[in-house]
XYZ file of C-alpha atoms in Angstrom:
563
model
C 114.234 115.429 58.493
C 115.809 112.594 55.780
C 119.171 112.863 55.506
C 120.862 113.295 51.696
C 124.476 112.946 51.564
C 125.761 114.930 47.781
C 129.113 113.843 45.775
C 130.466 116.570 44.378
C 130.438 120.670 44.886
C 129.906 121.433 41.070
C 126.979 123.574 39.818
C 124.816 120.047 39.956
C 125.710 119.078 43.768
C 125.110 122.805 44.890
C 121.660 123.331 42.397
C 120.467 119.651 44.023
C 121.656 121.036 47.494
C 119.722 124.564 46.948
C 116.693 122.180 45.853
C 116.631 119.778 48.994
C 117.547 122.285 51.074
C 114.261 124.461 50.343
C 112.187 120.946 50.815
C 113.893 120.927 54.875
C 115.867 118.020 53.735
C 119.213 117.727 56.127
C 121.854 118.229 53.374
C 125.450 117.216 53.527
C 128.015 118.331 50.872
C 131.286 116.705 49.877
C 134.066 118.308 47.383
C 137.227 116.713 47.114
C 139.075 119.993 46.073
C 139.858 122.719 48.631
C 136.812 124.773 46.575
C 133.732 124.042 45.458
C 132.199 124.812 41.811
C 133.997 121.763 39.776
C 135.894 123.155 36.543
C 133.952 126.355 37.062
C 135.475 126.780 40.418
C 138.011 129.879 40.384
C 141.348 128.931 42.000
C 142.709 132.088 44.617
C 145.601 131.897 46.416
C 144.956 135.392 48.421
C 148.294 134.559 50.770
C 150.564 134.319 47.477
C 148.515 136.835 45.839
C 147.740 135.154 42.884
C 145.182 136.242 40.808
C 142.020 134.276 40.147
C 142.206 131.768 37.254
C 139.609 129.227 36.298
C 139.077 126.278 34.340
C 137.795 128.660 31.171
C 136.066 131.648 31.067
C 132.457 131.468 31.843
C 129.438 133.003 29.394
C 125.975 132.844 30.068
C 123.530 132.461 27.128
C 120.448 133.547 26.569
C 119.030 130.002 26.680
C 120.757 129.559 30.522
C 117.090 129.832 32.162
C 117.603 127.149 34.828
C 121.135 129.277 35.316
C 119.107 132.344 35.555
C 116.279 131.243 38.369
C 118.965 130.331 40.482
C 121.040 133.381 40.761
C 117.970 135.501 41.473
C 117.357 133.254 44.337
C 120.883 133.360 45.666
C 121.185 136.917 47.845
C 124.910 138.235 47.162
C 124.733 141.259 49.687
C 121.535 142.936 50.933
C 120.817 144.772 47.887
C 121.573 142.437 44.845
C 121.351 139.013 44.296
C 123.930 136.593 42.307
C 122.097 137.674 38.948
C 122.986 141.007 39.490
C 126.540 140.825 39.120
C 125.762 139.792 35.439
C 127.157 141.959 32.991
C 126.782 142.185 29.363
C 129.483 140.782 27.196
C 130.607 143.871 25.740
C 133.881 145.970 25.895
C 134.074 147.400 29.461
C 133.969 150.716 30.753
C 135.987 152.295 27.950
C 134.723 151.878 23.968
C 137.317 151.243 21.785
C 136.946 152.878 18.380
C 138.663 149.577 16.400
C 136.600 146.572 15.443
C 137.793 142.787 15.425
C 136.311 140.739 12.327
C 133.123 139.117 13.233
C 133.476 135.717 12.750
C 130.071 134.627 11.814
C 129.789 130.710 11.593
C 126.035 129.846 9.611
C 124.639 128.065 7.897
C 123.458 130.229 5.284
C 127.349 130.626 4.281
C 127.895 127.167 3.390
C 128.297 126.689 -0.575
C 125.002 125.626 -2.028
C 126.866 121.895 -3.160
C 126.965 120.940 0.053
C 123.806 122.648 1.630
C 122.099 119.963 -0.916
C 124.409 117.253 0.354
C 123.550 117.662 3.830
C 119.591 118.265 3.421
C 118.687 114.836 3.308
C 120.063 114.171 6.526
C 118.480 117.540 8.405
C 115.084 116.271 6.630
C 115.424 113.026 7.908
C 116.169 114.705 11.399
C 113.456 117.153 11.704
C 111.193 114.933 10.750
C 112.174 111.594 13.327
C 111.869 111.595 17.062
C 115.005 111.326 19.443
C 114.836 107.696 19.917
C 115.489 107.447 16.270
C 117.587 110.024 15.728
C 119.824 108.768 18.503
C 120.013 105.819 17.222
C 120.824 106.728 13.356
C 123.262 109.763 14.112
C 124.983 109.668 17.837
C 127.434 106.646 16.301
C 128.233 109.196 13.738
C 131.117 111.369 14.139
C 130.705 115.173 12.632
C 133.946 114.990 10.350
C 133.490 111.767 9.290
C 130.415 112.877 8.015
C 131.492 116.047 6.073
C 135.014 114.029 4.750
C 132.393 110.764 3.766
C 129.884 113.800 1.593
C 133.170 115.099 0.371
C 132.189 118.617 1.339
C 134.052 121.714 0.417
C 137.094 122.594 2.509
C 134.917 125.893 3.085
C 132.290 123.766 4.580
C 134.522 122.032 7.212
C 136.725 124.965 7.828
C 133.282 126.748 8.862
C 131.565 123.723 10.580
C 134.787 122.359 12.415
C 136.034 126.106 13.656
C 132.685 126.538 15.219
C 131.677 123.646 17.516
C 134.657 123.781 19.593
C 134.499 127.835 20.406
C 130.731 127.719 20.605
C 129.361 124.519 21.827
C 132.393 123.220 23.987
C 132.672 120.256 21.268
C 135.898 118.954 19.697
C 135.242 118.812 16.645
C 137.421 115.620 15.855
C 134.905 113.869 18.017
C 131.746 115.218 17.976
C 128.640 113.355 16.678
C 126.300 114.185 14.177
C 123.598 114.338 16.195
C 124.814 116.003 19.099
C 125.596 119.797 16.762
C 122.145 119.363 15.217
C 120.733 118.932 18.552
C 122.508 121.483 20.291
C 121.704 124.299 17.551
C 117.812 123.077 17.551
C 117.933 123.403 21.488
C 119.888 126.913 21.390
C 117.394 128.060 18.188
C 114.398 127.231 19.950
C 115.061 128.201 23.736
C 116.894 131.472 23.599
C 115.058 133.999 26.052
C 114.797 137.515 24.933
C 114.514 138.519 28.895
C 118.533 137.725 28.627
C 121.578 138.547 27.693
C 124.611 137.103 26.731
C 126.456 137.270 29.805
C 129.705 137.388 31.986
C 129.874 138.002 35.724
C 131.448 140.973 36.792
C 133.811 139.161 39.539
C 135.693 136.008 39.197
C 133.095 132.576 39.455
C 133.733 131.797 42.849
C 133.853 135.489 44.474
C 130.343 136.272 42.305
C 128.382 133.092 42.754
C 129.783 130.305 44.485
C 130.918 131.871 47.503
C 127.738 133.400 47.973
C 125.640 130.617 47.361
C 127.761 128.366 49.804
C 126.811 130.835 52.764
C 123.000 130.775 51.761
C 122.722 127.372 51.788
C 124.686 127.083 54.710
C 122.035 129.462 56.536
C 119.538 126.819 55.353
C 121.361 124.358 57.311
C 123.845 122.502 55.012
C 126.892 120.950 56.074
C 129.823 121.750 53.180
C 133.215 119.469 53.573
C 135.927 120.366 51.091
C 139.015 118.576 50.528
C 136.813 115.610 51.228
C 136.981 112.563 48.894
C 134.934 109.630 48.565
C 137.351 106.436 47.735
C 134.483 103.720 48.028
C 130.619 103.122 48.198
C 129.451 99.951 49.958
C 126.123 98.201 49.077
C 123.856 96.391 51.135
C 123.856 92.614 51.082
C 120.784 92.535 48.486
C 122.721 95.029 46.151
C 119.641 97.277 45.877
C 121.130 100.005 48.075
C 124.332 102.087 48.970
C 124.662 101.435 52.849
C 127.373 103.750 53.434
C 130.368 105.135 51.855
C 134.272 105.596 53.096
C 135.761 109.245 52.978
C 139.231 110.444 52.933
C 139.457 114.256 54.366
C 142.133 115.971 54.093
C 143.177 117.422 57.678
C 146.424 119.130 57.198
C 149.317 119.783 54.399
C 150.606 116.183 55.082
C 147.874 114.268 57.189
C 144.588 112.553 56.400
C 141.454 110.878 58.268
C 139.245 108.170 56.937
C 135.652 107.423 57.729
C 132.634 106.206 57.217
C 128.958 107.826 56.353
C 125.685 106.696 56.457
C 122.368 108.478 54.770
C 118.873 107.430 53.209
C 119.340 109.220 50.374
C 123.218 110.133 47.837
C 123.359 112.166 45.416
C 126.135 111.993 42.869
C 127.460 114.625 41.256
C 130.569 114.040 40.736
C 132.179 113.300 36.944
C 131.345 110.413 35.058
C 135.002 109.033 35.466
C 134.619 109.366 39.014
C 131.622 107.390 39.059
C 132.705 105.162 36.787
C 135.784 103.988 39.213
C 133.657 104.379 42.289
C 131.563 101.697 40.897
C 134.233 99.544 38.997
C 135.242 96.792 41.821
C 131.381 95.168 41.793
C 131.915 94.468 37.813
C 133.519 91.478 39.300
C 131.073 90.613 41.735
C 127.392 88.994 41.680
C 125.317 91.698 40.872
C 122.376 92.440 39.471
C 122.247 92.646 35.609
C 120.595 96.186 35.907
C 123.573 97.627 37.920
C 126.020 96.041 35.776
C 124.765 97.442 32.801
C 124.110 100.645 34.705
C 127.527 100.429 35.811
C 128.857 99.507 31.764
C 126.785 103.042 30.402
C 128.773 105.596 32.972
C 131.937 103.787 31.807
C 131.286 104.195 28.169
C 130.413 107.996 28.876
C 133.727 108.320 30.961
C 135.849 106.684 27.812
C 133.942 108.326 24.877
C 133.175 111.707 26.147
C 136.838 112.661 27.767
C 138.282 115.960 26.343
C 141.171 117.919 27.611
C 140.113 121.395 27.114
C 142.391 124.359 28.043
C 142.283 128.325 28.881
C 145.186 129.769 30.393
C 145.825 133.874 31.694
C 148.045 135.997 30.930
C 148.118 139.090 34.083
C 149.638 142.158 31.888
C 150.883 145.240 32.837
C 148.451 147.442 30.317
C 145.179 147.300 30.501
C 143.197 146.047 27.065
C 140.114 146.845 25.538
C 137.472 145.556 22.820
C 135.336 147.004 20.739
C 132.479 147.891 23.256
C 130.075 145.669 21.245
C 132.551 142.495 21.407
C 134.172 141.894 24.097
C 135.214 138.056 23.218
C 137.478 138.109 20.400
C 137.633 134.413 18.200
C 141.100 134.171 16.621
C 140.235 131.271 13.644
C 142.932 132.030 11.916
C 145.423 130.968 14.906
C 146.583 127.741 14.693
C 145.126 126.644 17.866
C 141.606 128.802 17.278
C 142.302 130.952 20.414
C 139.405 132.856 22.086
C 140.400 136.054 24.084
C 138.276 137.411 26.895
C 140.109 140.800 28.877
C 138.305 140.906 32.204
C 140.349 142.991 34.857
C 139.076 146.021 33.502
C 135.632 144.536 33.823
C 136.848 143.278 37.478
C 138.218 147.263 38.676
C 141.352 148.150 39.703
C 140.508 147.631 43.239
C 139.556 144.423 42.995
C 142.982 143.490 41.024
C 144.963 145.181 43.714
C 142.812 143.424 46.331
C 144.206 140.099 45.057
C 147.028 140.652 42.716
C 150.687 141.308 42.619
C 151.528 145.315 42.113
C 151.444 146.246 38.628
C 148.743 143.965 36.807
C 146.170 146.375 34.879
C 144.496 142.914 33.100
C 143.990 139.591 33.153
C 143.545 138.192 29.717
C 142.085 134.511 29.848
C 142.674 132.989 26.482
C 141.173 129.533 25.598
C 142.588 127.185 23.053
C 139.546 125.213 21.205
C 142.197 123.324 19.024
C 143.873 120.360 20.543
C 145.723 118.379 17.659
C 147.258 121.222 15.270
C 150.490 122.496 15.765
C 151.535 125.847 16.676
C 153.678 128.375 14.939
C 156.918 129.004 16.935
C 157.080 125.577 19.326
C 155.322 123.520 16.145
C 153.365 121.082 18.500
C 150.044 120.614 19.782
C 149.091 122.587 23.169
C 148.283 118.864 24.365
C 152.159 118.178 23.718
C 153.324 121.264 24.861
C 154.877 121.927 28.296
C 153.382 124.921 30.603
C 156.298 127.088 29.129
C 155.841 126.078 25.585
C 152.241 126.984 25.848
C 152.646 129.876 27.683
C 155.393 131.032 24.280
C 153.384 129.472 21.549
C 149.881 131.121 22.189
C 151.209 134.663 22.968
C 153.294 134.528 19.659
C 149.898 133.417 18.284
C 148.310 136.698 19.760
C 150.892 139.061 18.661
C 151.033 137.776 15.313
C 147.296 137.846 14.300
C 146.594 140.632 12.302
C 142.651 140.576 13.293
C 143.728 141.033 17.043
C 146.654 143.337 17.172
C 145.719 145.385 14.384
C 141.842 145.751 16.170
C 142.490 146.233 19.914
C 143.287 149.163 22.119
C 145.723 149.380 24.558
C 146.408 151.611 27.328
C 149.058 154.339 26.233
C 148.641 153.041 22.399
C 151.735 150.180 23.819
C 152.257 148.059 20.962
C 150.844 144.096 22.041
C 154.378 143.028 21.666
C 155.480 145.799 23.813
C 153.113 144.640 26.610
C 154.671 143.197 29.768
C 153.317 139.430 30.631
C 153.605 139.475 34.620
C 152.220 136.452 35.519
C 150.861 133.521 33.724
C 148.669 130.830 34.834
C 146.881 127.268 33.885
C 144.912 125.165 35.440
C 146.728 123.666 38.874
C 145.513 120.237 37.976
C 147.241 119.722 34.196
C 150.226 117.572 34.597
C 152.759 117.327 31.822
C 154.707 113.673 31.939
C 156.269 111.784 29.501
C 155.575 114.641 26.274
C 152.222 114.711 27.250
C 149.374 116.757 29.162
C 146.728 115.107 31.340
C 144.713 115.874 34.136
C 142.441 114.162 36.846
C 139.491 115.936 35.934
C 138.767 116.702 32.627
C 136.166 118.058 30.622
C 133.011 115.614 29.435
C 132.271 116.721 25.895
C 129.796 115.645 23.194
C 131.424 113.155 21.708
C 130.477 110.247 19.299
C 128.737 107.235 21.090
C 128.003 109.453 24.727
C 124.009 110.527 23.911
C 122.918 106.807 24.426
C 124.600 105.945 27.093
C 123.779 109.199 29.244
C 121.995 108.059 32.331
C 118.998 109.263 33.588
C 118.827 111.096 37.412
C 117.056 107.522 38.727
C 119.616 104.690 39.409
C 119.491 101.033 39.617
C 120.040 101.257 43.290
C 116.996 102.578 45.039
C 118.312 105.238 47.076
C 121.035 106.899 45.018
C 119.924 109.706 42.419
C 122.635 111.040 39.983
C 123.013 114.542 38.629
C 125.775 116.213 35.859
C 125.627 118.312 33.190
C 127.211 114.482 31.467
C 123.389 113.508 32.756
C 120.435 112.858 30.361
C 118.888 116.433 30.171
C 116.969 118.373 27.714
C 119.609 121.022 27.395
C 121.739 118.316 25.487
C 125.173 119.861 25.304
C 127.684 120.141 28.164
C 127.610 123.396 29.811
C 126.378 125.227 33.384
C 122.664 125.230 32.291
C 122.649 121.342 31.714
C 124.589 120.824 34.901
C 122.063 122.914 36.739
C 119.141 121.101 35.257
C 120.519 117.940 36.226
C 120.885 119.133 39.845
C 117.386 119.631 39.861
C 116.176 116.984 38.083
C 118.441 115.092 40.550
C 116.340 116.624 43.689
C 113.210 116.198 41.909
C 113.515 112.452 41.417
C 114.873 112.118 45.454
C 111.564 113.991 45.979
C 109.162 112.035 44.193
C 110.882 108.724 45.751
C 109.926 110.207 49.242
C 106.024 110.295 48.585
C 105.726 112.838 51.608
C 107.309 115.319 50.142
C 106.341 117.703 47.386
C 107.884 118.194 43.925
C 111.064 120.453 44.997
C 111.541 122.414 42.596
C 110.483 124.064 38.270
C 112.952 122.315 35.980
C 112.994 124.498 32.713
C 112.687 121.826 29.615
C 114.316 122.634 26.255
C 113.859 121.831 22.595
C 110.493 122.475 22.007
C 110.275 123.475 18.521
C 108.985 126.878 17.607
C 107.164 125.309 14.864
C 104.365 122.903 16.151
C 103.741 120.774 12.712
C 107.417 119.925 13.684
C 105.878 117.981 16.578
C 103.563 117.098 15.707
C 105.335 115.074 13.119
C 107.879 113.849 15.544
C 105.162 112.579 18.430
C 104.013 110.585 14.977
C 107.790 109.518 14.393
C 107.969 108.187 18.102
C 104.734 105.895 17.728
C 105.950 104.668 14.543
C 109.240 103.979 16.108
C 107.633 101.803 18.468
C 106.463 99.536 16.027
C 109.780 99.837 14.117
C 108.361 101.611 11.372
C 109.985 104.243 9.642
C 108.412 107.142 7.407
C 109.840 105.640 4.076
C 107.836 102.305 5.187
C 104.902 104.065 5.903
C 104.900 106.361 2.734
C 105.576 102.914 0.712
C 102.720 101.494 2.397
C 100.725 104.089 1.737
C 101.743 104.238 -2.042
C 101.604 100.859 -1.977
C 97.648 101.162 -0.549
C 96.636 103.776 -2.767
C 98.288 101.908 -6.418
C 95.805 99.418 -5.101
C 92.562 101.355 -4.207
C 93.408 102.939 -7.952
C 94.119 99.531 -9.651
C 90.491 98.216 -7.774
C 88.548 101.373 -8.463
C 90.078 101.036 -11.903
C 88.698 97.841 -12.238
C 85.021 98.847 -10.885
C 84.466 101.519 -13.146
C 85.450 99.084 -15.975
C 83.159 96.161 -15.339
C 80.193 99.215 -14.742
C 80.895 99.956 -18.118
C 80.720 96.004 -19.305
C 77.773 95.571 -17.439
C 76.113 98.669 -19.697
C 77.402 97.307 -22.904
């Protein structure tokens, strides 16, 4: 069996693991945190009981098909499998009779002055194949665009409060191209075999976990708290000869060594890959690799975002209209997204892993990094843990939508309601007025889409994989990290001529509409040539003026000859 060693424990090391695995490749994982799933993970300290808390919440949309084929693979007892602890996102087990305002973000609501400012560009992009729509609109950031057409304040206040909530994007960064993309991709690729979905468990307890202990059945070897500090090349600088680990052994002690393989996978983040590969920019390489190496950099630098979601563990259990169970807040400062799942988790779960007395855990995500709040009047990204954990419940309790549109066990007033426990992300630091952390999010940002790389590497036996990847999903999310994982595996496979084609990678963005292709497979040979339609159509104006002038011209020298 060949060897593959995988980088990284996120949904795109564990889909490329599942992948390999199932071809009898010998499969070794490495995660540097104590858990694997990346920032989906779900952190559980069952010895303090503190209740789970993740990275955000995590929703499964109907376009998640890659998602989907997984889980059904993935056994989580002998009964069900992983896609069976899906749930609908709706209210829980008890319907609430109050309803939060829908907060419908489309098109069709954008004032007709600026519908006709924007059409020339969604012409120009339905009608032009990636290539050149990358290069015309991925430089271009989203508000820049909307402040440069001077479109109504309506128009921004419904474009801008929507790609952060919805697409993951921050909308002071996004590109152009990127929302147009990622709305084509969702329009087009939405399954009606699925649901918009939550899992009934925490992450980690409903998918993870089990899918660690199926794929260690198949035989792979999973080593957490396990960090990779350097890769070494061979002498040509065509191949990764082996890499240098740091594993964690104890509270206070390490070990370092090294590992060999045919094949590595990488899945970690781009930063991570970025500074793995940083020390040869000063050596002689190859000017493949060093551009290679110059792309993951400028995706590292351009696509950071700090995103947030925090929980609140309350002593009163809260419920949603049974329709809605996520409840968008855009009239909150920092455009807060509620999602109540102990209910939705049970009572014995919570008292499983809990402190006595929590009824709900209320994850809350903040989609607005740079406005500030109401009571602490700074940005969440200037805030201290305290100051956040003040500001956004004073945000809660004083939205009308929310408080006036949610029930509450014993009809408790939300101000009334007890916060037990509250809870962020372990790896935010706040230092000098200031949060970061050593693993952010990769977003969508302006100058990322060209730069993406593809699963293939310059060096000839390491294969890359991450939802920050070139995939046909497009936006970052779990469905484009699982594509990548397989696309990943399926490039390691079709390197190794003796094996077969792994696994079925579900492609996106075909357009419902095939003149629409047919126009941009057109659009892609033209690009080739660097020819664009407005050259072509001038051309062909240009033709047919003369065909008319010289028929013209014909028919007037018949008529000579007659006289």
């Amino acid at each position: 069996m060949e060897e593959v060693i995988i980088i990284g424990g996120g949904i795109a090391g564990l889909t490329a693991a599942h992948e390999l695995l199932l071809q009898n490749y010998k499969v070794t994982l490495l995660e540097r945190n104590a858990d694997v799933g990346g920032i989906a993970r779900t952190y559980q300290n069952e010895k303090n009981k503190t209740c789970p808390y993740e990275y955000s919440w995590r929703a499964f949309g109907s376009w998640y098909q890659n998602v989907y084929q997984l889980m059904k693979q993935i056994p989580y007892n002998n009964h069900e499998t992983v896609y069976d602890k899906l749930t609908i996102l709706q209210g829980g087990k008890k319907t609430c009779d109050k309803k939060i305002p829908e907060y419908q973000n489309t098109f069709s609501k954008l004032p007709y002055s600026d519908i006709l400012k924007t059409m020339p560009l969604l012409i120009q992009y339905v009608t032009s194949c990636d290539e050149r729509n990358i290069r015309n609109f991925s430089g271009i950031g989203l508000r820049d665009y909307i402040k440069e057409k001077k479109a109504s304040t309506k128009a921004e206040n419904l474009i801008g409060k929507i790609v952060g909530p919805y697409l993951g994007f921050d909308y002071h960064n996004a590109s152009v191209y990127d929302l147009l993309y990622g709305f084509e991709m969702m329009a087009n690729n939405s399954d009606s075999q699925y649901n918009f979905n939550i899992l009934s468990l925490p992450t980690n307890h409903a998918w993870f976990e089990p899918w660690v202990r199926f794929l260690q059945k198949k035989g792979l070897k999973c080593y957490t708290q396990t960090e990779v500090k350097s890769i070494h090349l061979n002498d040509e600088g065509t191949q990764i000869k082996n890499i240098v680990v740091n594993q964690k052994s104890s509270q206070t002690s390490q070990k370092t060594f090294t590992l060999s393989s045919k094949y590595y996978v990488n899945c970690t983040g781009p930063e991570v890959l970025a500074k793995l590969f940083q020390p040869y920019l000063t050596r002689r390489i190859s000017s493949p690799l060093r551009n290679w190496i110059g792309k993951i950099e400028k995706v590292a630098q351009n696509g950071r975002q700090i995103q947030m979601s925090i929980y609140y563990y309350l002593d009163k259990k809260i419920y949603l209209d049974n329709a809605n169970t996520l409840a968008y807040l855009p009239n909150t400062p920092w455009l807060l997204m509620v999602l109540s799942t102990g209910h939705i988790w049970g009572d014995n779960y919570l008292s499983k892993y809990c402190k006595p007395g929590i009824k709900e855990v209320m994850a809350v995500g903040i989609c607005e990094p740079y406005v500030a709040g109401e009571l602490i009047k700074k940005p969440w990204s200037q805030c201290s843990r305290e100051e956040i954990k003040k500001e956004a419940w004073y945000q809660l309790i004083h939205d009308k939508d929310f408080v006036n549109n949610i029930c509450i066990e014993d009809n408790t007033p939300l101000r009334d309601v007890k916060v037990l426990e509250f809870t962020m992300w372990d790896s935010y630091i706040y230092k000098n007025g200031s949060i970061d952390t050593y693993e952010p999010k990769w977003a969508n940002n302006v100058n990322t889409r060209q730069y993406r790389p593809e699963p293939v590497s310059p060096l000839s036996n390491l294969f890359i994989g991450g939802s920050y990847t070139n995939t046909s999903t497009g936006i970052f999310s779990m469905e484009s990290a699982a594509e990548s994982g397989k696309r990943a595996a399926l490039a390691l496979c079709n390197d190794d001529h003796k094996r077969q084609k792994p696994c079925l990678v579900t492609i996106h963005r075909k357009s419902k509409f095939p003149l629409s292709n047919y126009v941009r497979n057109m659009d892609c040979i033209l690009y080739k040539w660097n020819i664009s339609w407005y050259t072509l159509l001038f051309c062909l104006v240009i033709i047919l003026v003369i065909i008319i002038f010289y028929t013209s011209l014909h028919k007037s020298s018949i008529k000579l000859k007659k006289k």
